Coordinates of C-alpha atoms in Angstrom, one line a residue:
M118 CA 69.1 -69.9 -32.3
G119 CA 71.9 -67.6 -31.0
S120 CA 71.4 -65.2 -28.2
S121 CA 71.4 -62.3 -30.6
G122 CA 68.6 -63.9 -32.6
F123 CA 66.6 -64.7 -29.5
G124 CA 67.1 -61.1 -28.3
A125 CA 65.9 -59.7 -31.6
T126 CA 62.8 -61.9 -31.5
L127 CA 62.1 -60.8 -28.0
L128 CA 62.5 -57.2 -29.0
L129 CA 60.1 -57.7 -31.9
V130 CA 57.5 -59.3 -29.6
F131 CA 57.8 -56.4 -27.1
C132 CA 57.5 -53.8 -30.0
L133 CA 54.4 -55.6 -31.3
W134 CA 52.9 -55.8 -27.8
G135 CA 53.6 -52.1 -27.3
L136 CA 52.0 -51.3 -30.6
L137 CA 48.9 -53.3 -29.8
I138 CA 48.6 -51.6 -26.4
S139 CA 49.0 -48.1 -28.0
L140 CA 46.4 -48.9 -30.7
S141 CA 44.0 -50.3 -28.1
S142 CA 44.5 -47.1 -26.0
A143 CA 44.0 -44.9 -29.0
A144 CA 40.8 -46.8 -29.9
R145 CA 39.5 -46.4 -26.3
L146 CA 40.4 -42.7 -26.3
S147 CA 38.7 -42.3 -29.7
A148 CA 35.6 -44.1 -28.4
S149 CA 35.5 -42.0 -25.2
R150 CA 35.9 -38.8 -27.3
Q151 CA 33.0 -39.8 -29.5
K152 CA 30.9 -40.6 -26.5
L153 CA 31.7 -37.2 -25.0
E154 CA 30.9 -35.5 -28.3
V155 CA 27.6 -37.4 -28.6
T156 CA 26.6 -36.6 -25.0
K157 CA 27.4 -32.9 -25.5
H158 CA 25.3 -32.8 -28.7
L159 CA 22.4 -34.6 -26.9
N160 CA 22.5 -32.0 -24.2
R161 CA 22.4 -29.2 -26.8
L162 CA 19.4 -30.7 -28.6
N163 CA 17.3 -32.0 -25.7
K164 CA 16.2 -29.0 -23.8
P165 CA 14.9 -29.4 -20.2
P166 CA 11.2 -30.4 -20.5
I167 CA 8.3 -29.2 -18.4
K168 CA 6.6 -32.5 -19.1
S169 CA 7.5 -35.7 -21.1
I170 CA 5.1 -38.0 -22.9
Q171 CA 5.9 -41.6 -23.9
S172 CA 4.6 -42.3 -27.3
P173 CA 3.2 -45.8 -28.2
D174 CA 5.9 -46.1 -31.0
G175 CA 8.8 -45.7 -28.5
D176 CA 9.4 -42.0 -29.0
I177 CA 9.6 -39.6 -26.0
I178 CA 8.0 -36.2 -26.6
D179 CA 9.4 -33.5 -24.4
C180 CA 7.2 -30.4 -23.8
V181 CA 9.7 -27.6 -23.8
H182 CA 8.9 -24.0 -22.9
V183 CA 8.5 -22.1 -26.2
S184 CA 11.3 -19.7 -25.3
K185 CA 13.8 -22.6 -24.6
Q186 CA 13.5 -24.3 -28.0
P187 CA 16.6 -25.0 -30.1
A188 CA 16.0 -22.1 -32.4
F189 CA 17.1 -19.7 -29.7
D190 CA 20.6 -21.2 -29.6
H191 CA 21.2 -19.2 -32.8
P192 CA 23.3 -16.0 -32.2
Y193 CA 20.9 -13.9 -34.3
L194 CA 17.9 -15.1 -32.3
K195 CA 19.1 -14.3 -28.8
D196 CA 16.9 -11.2 -28.6
H197 CA 14.2 -12.3 -31.1
K198 CA 10.6 -11.5 -30.1
I199 CA 8.6 -14.6 -30.9
Q200 CA 5.8 -13.9 -33.4
T201 CA 2.9 -16.0 -32.0
R202 CA 0.8 -15.8 -35.2
P203 CA 1.3 -14.6 -38.8
S204 CA 0.2 -11.1 -39.6
F205 CA -1.6 -12.4 -42.7
H206 CA -2.9 -15.7 -44.1
P207 CA -3.0 -16.1 -47.8
E208 CA -6.3 -15.0 -49.4
G209 CA -8.5 -17.8 -50.6
L210 CA -7.3 -20.3 -48.0
F211 CA -10.5 -20.6 -46.1
D212 CA -12.8 -20.7 -49.2
E213 CA -10.7 -23.6 -50.5
N214 CA -11.0 -25.3 -47.1
K215 CA -14.8 -25.2 -47.2
L216 CA -14.7 -26.5 -50.8
S217 CA -12.4 -29.4 -49.8
E218 CA -14.8 -30.7 -47.1
N219 CA -16.7 -32.5 -49.8
K220 CA -13.6 -34.3 -51.2
V221 CA -11.8 -37.4 -49.9
K222 CA -13.7 -38.7 -46.9
S223 CA -11.4 -40.0 -44.2
S224 CA -13.0 -42.2 -41.5
A225 CA -10.8 -40.5 -38.9
P226 CA -8.7 -37.3 -38.8
I227 CA -4.9 -37.6 -39.2
N228 CA -3.3 -37.7 -35.8
Q229 CA 0.2 -38.2 -34.3
L230 CA 0.7 -41.4 -32.3
W231 CA 1.9 -39.6 -29.1
H232 CA -1.4 -37.9 -28.7
A233 CA -2.8 -41.1 -27.3
N234 CA -0.8 -40.6 -24.1
G235 CA -1.2 -36.9 -23.4
K236 CA -0.7 -33.4 -24.6
C237 CA 1.7 -30.5 -24.0
P238 CA 0.6 -27.5 -21.9
E239 CA 0.1 -24.1 -23.3
D240 CA 3.3 -22.0 -23.9
T241 CA 5.3 -25.2 -24.5
I242 CA 6.1 -27.0 -27.8
P243 CA 6.4 -30.8 -28.3
I244 CA 9.9 -31.9 -29.3
R245 CA 10.8 -35.5 -30.2
R246 CA 13.7 -36.4 -27.9
T247 CA 16.9 -37.4 -29.6
K248 CA 18.4 -40.6 -28.3
E249 CA 22.1 -41.7 -28.4
D250 CA 21.3 -44.3 -31.0
D251 CA 19.8 -41.7 -33.3
V252 CA 23.1 -39.7 -33.3
L253 CA 25.3 -42.9 -33.6
R254 CA 23.5 -43.9 -36.8
A255 CA 24.7 -40.7 -38.5
S256 CA 28.0 -40.6 -40.3
S257 CA 29.2 -38.1 -37.8
V258 CA 27.8 -36.0 -34.9
K259 CA 28.1 -32.9 -37.2
R260 CA 26.1 -34.6 -40.0
Y261 CA 23.3 -35.8 -37.7
G262 CA 19.9 -34.4 -38.8
R263 CA 21.2 -33.3 -42.2
K264 CA 20.6 -34.7 -45.6
K265 CA 23.8 -36.5 -46.6
H266 CA 22.5 -37.1 -50.1
R267 CA 22.3 -33.6 -51.5
S268 CA 20.2 -33.3 -54.6
I269 CA 17.2 -31.4 -55.7
P270 CA 15.0 -32.7 -58.6
K271 CA 16.2 -30.5 -61.4
P272 CA 13.9 -30.3 -64.4
R273 CA 15.3 -29.9 -67.9
S274 CA 14.6 -26.2 -68.1
A275 CA 16.4 -25.3 -64.9
E276 CA 19.8 -23.8 -65.7
P277 CA 21.4 -26.9 -67.3
D278 CA 24.8 -25.3 -67.2
L279 CA 25.1 -25.4 -63.4
I280 CA 26.5 -28.4 -61.5
N281 CA 25.4 -28.7 -57.9
Q282 CA 27.6 -29.3 -54.9
S283 CA 26.8 -33.0 -54.6
G284 CA 28.4 -33.7 -58.0
H285 CA 25.1 -34.0 -59.8
Q286 CA 25.0 -32.7 -63.3
P287 CA 22.4 -32.7 -66.0
L288 CA 22.8 -35.0 -69.0
S289 CA 21.2 -33.9 -72.2
N290 CA 19.6 -31.2 -70.1
S291 CA 17.2 -33.6 -68.5
L292 CA 18.7 -36.5 -66.5
L293 CA 20.4 -36.0 -63.2
V294 CA 23.5 -38.2 -63.1
S295 CA 25.3 -38.7 -59.9
L296 CA 29.1 -39.1 -59.6
W297 CA 28.4 -40.7 -56.2
V298 CA 27.1 -44.3 -55.7
V299 CA 24.1 -42.9 -53.9
V300 CA 21.4 -41.4 -56.3
E301 CA 18.1 -39.7 -55.4
Q302 CA 15.2 -40.4 -57.7
H303 CA 12.2 -38.2 -58.0
A304 CA 8.7 -38.0 -59.5
I305 CA 7.6 -34.4 -59.3
A306 CA 5.4 -31.6 -60.6
Y307 CA 6.9 -28.1 -60.7
V308 CA 6.4 -24.5 -61.7
E309 CA 9.1 -21.9 -62.4
G310 CA 9.7 -18.6 -64.2
D311 CA 7.9 -16.3 -61.7
K312 CA 8.2 -15.0 -58.2
F313 CA 6.4 -17.3 -55.7
Y314 CA 5.5 -16.5 -52.1
G315 CA 4.3 -19.9 -50.9
A316 CA 2.7 -23.2 -51.9
K317 CA 0.1 -25.6 -50.7
A318 CA -0.9 -29.2 -51.3
T319 CA -2.9 -32.0 -49.9
I320 CA -0.9 -35.3 -49.9
N321 CA -2.2 -38.8 -49.0
V322 CA -0.1 -40.6 -46.5
W323 CA 1.5 -44.1 -47.0
E324 CA 4.1 -46.3 -45.4
P325 CA 6.5 -47.2 -48.3
K326 CA 8.8 -50.2 -47.9
I327 CA 12.5 -49.3 -47.6
Q328 CA 15.0 -51.9 -48.8
Q329 CA 18.1 -50.6 -47.1
S330 CA 18.3 -48.7 -43.8
N331 CA 20.4 -46.0 -45.4
E332 CA 17.7 -45.3 -48.0
F333 CA 14.6 -43.2 -47.4
S334 CA 11.3 -42.4 -49.2
L335 CA 9.6 -39.1 -48.8
S336 CA 6.7 -37.0 -50.3
Q337 CA 7.1 -33.2 -49.9
L338 CA 6.9 -29.8 -51.3
W339 CA 10.0 -27.7 -52.1
I340 CA 10.1 -23.9 -51.9
L341 CA 13.3 -23.0 -53.9
G342 CA 15.4 -19.9 -54.4
G343 CA 18.6 -19.3 -56.2
S344 CA 20.5 -21.4 -58.7
F345 CA 21.2 -25.2 -58.4
G346 CA 24.7 -24.3 -57.4
Q347 CA 26.2 -23.9 -53.9
D348 CA 23.9 -21.1 -52.9
L349 CA 20.6 -22.9 -53.3
N350 CA 17.9 -21.9 -50.7
S351 CA 15.3 -24.5 -49.9
I352 CA 12.3 -24.9 -47.5
E353 CA 10.8 -28.4 -47.5
A354 CA 7.9 -30.1 -45.7
G355 CA 6.0 -33.4 -46.0
W356 CA 6.1 -37.0 -44.8
Q357 CA 8.9 -39.4 -44.8
V358 CA 10.1 -42.9 -43.9
S359 CA 13.7 -42.8 -42.9
P360 CA 15.2 -45.7 -40.8
D361 CA 18.6 -43.9 -40.6
L362 CA 17.2 -40.7 -39.1
Y363 CA 14.5 -42.2 -36.8
G364 CA 15.5 -45.8 -36.2
D365 CA 12.2 -47.3 -37.5
N366 CA 10.0 -47.5 -40.6
N367 CA 7.2 -45.2 -39.4
T368 CA 5.7 -42.5 -41.6
R369 CA 6.6 -39.1 -40.0
L370 CA 5.9 -35.5 -40.5
F371 CA 9.1 -33.6 -41.3
T372 CA 10.5 -30.2 -42.4
Y373 CA 13.9 -29.3 -43.8
W374 CA 15.7 -26.1 -44.7
T375 CA 19.1 -25.0 -46.2
S376 CA 20.6 -21.8 -47.4
D377 CA 23.7 -23.3 -49.1
A378 CA 22.6 -26.4 -51.0
Y379 CA 22.7 -28.8 -48.0
Q380 CA 26.4 -28.0 -47.2
A381 CA 26.7 -26.4 -43.8
T382 CA 23.3 -24.8 -43.0
G383 CA 20.0 -26.3 -42.1
C384 CA 18.6 -29.6 -40.8
Y385 CA 15.5 -31.7 -40.4
N386 CA 12.8 -30.6 -38.0
L387 CA 14.2 -28.9 -34.9
L388 CA 17.6 -30.6 -35.0
C389 CA 19.4 -27.3 -35.3
S390 CA 18.7 -23.6 -34.7
G391 CA 16.4 -22.1 -37.3
F392 CA 12.7 -23.0 -37.4
I393 CA 10.7 -21.3 -34.6
Q394 CA 7.8 -23.4 -33.5
V395 CA 4.8 -21.8 -31.8
N396 CA 2.3 -24.7 -31.8
S397 CA 1.9 -27.0 -28.7
E398 CA 0.0 -29.9 -30.5
I399 CA 2.1 -31.1 -33.5
A400 CA 5.7 -32.5 -33.1
M401 CA 8.1 -32.3 -36.0
G402 CA 9.5 -35.8 -36.8
A403 CA 6.6 -37.6 -34.9
S404 CA 4.7 -40.5 -36.4
I405 CA 1.5 -39.8 -38.4
S406 CA -1.5 -42.1 -38.0
P407 CA -3.6 -43.5 -39.7
I408 CA -2.0 -44.2 -43.1
S409 CA -3.7 -45.0 -46.4
G410 CA -4.4 -48.6 -47.4
Y411 CA -4.2 -50.1 -50.9
R412 CA -7.9 -50.4 -52.0
G413 CA -8.7 -49.2 -48.5
S414 CA -9.4 -45.9 -46.7
Q415 CA -7.4 -42.9 -47.9
Y416 CA -5.9 -40.4 -45.4
D417 CA -4.3 -37.2 -46.4
I418 CA -2.5 -34.2 -44.9
S419 CA -2.5 -30.6 -46.0
I420 CA 0.6 -28.5 -45.9
L421 CA 0.8 -24.8 -46.6
I422 CA 4.0 -22.7 -46.5
W423 CA 3.8 -19.0 -47.2
K424 CA 5.8 -15.7 -46.7
D425 CA 4.2 -13.3 -44.3
P426 CA 4.0 -10.0 -46.4
K427 CA 4.5 -7.9 -43.2
E428 CA 7.3 -9.6 -41.3
G429 CA 8.8 -11.5 -44.2
H430 CA 9.1 -14.8 -42.3
W431 CA 8.1 -18.1 -44.0
W432 CA 5.2 -19.7 -42.1
M433 CA 4.0 -23.3 -42.1
Q434 CA 0.5 -24.6 -41.5
F435 CA -0.4 -28.3 -41.1
G436 CA -4.0 -29.2 -41.9
N437 CA -6.7 -26.5 -41.5
D438 CA -6.1 -25.9 -37.8
Y439 CA -2.4 -26.0 -36.9
V440 CA -0.1 -23.0 -37.6
L441 CA 3.2 -24.6 -36.6
G442 CA 5.7 -21.8 -36.7
Y443 CA 8.1 -20.0 -39.0
W444 CA 11.6 -19.8 -40.6
P445 CA 12.9 -16.3 -40.0
S446 CA 13.7 -14.6 -43.2
F447 CA 17.4 -13.8 -42.2
L448 CA 18.2 -17.5 -42.5
F449 CA 18.1 -17.2 -46.3
S450 CA 19.5 -15.1 -49.1
Y451 CA 17.3 -15.6 -52.1
L452 CA 14.2 -16.7 -50.1
A453 CA 14.5 -13.5 -48.1
D454 CA 12.8 -12.0 -51.1
S455 CA 10.8 -14.7 -52.9
A456 CA 11.0 -18.3 -54.4
S457 CA 11.8 -18.8 -58.0
M458 CA 10.6 -22.4 -58.2
I459 CA 8.1 -24.7 -56.5
E460 CA 8.2 -28.5 -56.6
W461 CA 5.8 -31.1 -55.3
G462 CA 6.4 -34.9 -55.3
G463 CA 8.3 -37.9 -54.2
E464 CA 12.0 -38.6 -53.6
V465 CA 13.8 -41.9 -52.8
V466 CA 17.4 -42.8 -52.2
N467 CA 18.6 -45.5 -54.5
T468 CA 21.9 -47.0 -53.2
E469 CA 21.8 -49.7 -55.9
P470 CA 22.2 -52.6 -53.5
D471 CA 23.8 -55.6 -55.2
G472 CA 24.4 -53.4 -58.3
Q473 CA 20.6 -53.3 -59.1
H474 CA 18.0 -50.7 -58.7
T475 CA 16.6 -50.5 -55.1
S476 CA 13.1 -51.9 -54.4
T477 CA 12.4 -49.0 -52.0
Q478 CA 8.9 -47.8 -52.8
M479 CA 7.8 -44.2 -53.6
G480 CA 4.4 -43.2 -52.3
S481 CA 2.1 -46.2 -52.2
G482 CA 4.6 -48.3 -54.2
H483 CA 2.2 -48.4 -57.2
F484 CA 2.4 -46.5 -60.5
P485 CA 0.2 -43.4 -61.1
E486 CA -2.0 -45.1 -63.7
E487 CA -3.6 -47.3 -61.0
G488 CA -5.4 -44.2 -59.7
F489 CA -7.4 -43.4 -56.6
G490 CA -7.2 -45.9 -53.7
K491 CA -4.1 -47.5 -55.1
A492 CA -1.6 -44.8 -56.2
S493 CA -0.4 -41.9 -54.1
Y494 CA -1.5 -38.3 -55.0
F495 CA -1.0 -34.6 -54.4
R496 CA -4.3 -32.7 -54.8
N497 CA -5.4 -29.0 -54.7
I498 CA -1.8 -27.9 -55.4
Q499 CA -1.6 -24.1 -55.4
V500 CA 1.0 -21.3 -55.2
V501 CA 0.9 -18.0 -53.3
D502 CA 1.4 -15.0 -55.6
S503 CA 2.8 -11.5 -54.8
S504 CA -0.6 -10.3 -53.6
N505 CA -0.7 -13.1 -51.0
N506 CA -3.4 -14.9 -53.0
L507 CA -3.6 -18.7 -53.4
K508 CA -3.7 -19.5 -57.1
A509 CA -3.7 -22.5 -59.3
P510 CA -0.2 -23.1 -60.7
K511 CA 0.3 -22.0 -64.3
G512 CA 2.4 -24.1 -66.7
L513 CA 2.8 -27.1 -64.5
G514 CA 5.7 -29.3 -65.6
T515 CA 6.6 -32.9 -64.6
F516 CA 10.0 -34.6 -64.1
T517 CA 11.2 -38.1 -63.3
E518 CA 14.7 -39.6 -64.0
Q519 CA 13.4 -43.2 -64.7
S520 CA 9.7 -43.4 -65.4
N521 CA 9.9 -47.2 -65.4
C522 CA 10.9 -47.1 -61.7
Y523 CA 8.8 -44.1 -60.5
D524 CA 6.4 -42.0 -62.6
V525 CA 4.1 -39.0 -62.4
Q526 CA 0.8 -38.1 -64.2
T527 CA -1.0 -34.7 -63.8
G528 CA -4.7 -33.8 -64.1
S529 CA -7.3 -31.3 -63.1
N530 CA -10.9 -31.3 -62.1
G531 CA -13.5 -29.3 -60.1
D532 CA -13.0 -31.0 -56.8
W533 CA -9.2 -31.6 -56.7
G534 CA -8.1 -28.6 -58.8
H535 CA -4.7 -29.3 -60.1
Y536 CA -3.5 -32.7 -58.9
F537 CA -1.1 -35.6 -59.8
Y538 CA -0.6 -39.2 -59.1
Y539 CA 3.0 -40.3 -58.6
G540 CA 5.2 -43.1 -57.3
G541 CA 6.2 -46.6 -58.1
P542 CA 7.8 -49.8 -56.8
G543 CA 11.4 -49.1 -57.8
K544 CA 13.0 -52.4 -59.0
N545 CA 10.7 -54.4 -61.3
P546 CA 11.2 -56.2 -64.7
N547 CA 11.4 -52.8 -66.5
C548 CA 13.6 -51.2 -63.8
Q549 CA 16.7 -53.1 -63.0

């Protein structure tokens, strides 16, 4: 090889070496930037605690002074005077509670696992500490704590001409078809066609199996306002299993809100400014215990969300004893007035691993026809009317995309009022 050829080779080697060094430096810089971004976000979310409690499941629960919670990072809440209790509860709530004492007998009350190791002092609220790994599992720091799969179960009668922001559109006015690979599937009951000011349900608690860590299974109620377009308002609460969000397969209490169809506003639990918590005993996102067993003891939780007729805020109550806090009405557009639709039921994410339907379970993982002790249920479902009265829902409809995978069956009787069984195993010989 001539000297010019040797020189060209040497130059090429130096160029490649320089390129590798610059790529390596860029990667290191990018990693350090991400680390800095994650650290900043953790500092924003994790407020200085007055006391910390180690939960048996590995969570750390921080007892943060009520005035230092994440809600008050919101510019509109800087001078907000905390409302420590709602001005009014819905009428009929306490009569219904007395009635329900004779219903499902739980051998122990529903608890949260962290209670085993202590409790938070008065004037503080319990907040599940966000860890670095929690944020790193998200697609980005900005998306952490937000639903990345944006869909709402949209029954056939709900404005079929609108396509929502996630690219879901109705097919034959009934099926939701996703243009994304990720599809949510639902089994729900719903009411619409009126103004609603709240909803209530008692839901039994399970620990559904999740096939892929980026899938989840939840059971919740939705308070909805607006169209199914980009301006959808939603307040949601229930229980969920979400390995992506929490790093495990525990069943956890959760809330969610959005005022723009899951685009830029809202989050799970207290992972952004919005929900103002006033209760020192229940932590959003913390594990629930015990859970129901197939052919075993059944454990359920009651959730009530209603609009305070005086202040206009949306309040949440867990069980008969715990008023958790409220979403200030200014967070919303349509829900600042009232809801136009209420939904109750289950949702799973189906990523179609290996090109087949997921085997992620909804509810107990069993179909509704198996009934009590085997299938999951919502019982005593009610809505709050314009006079702040709890009422039975009128014209209850049901919706599921693929009833061979997950199904729903309604009923009513004296003890359970309006109820439904729902859920299923996902992948099975009739659901591929």
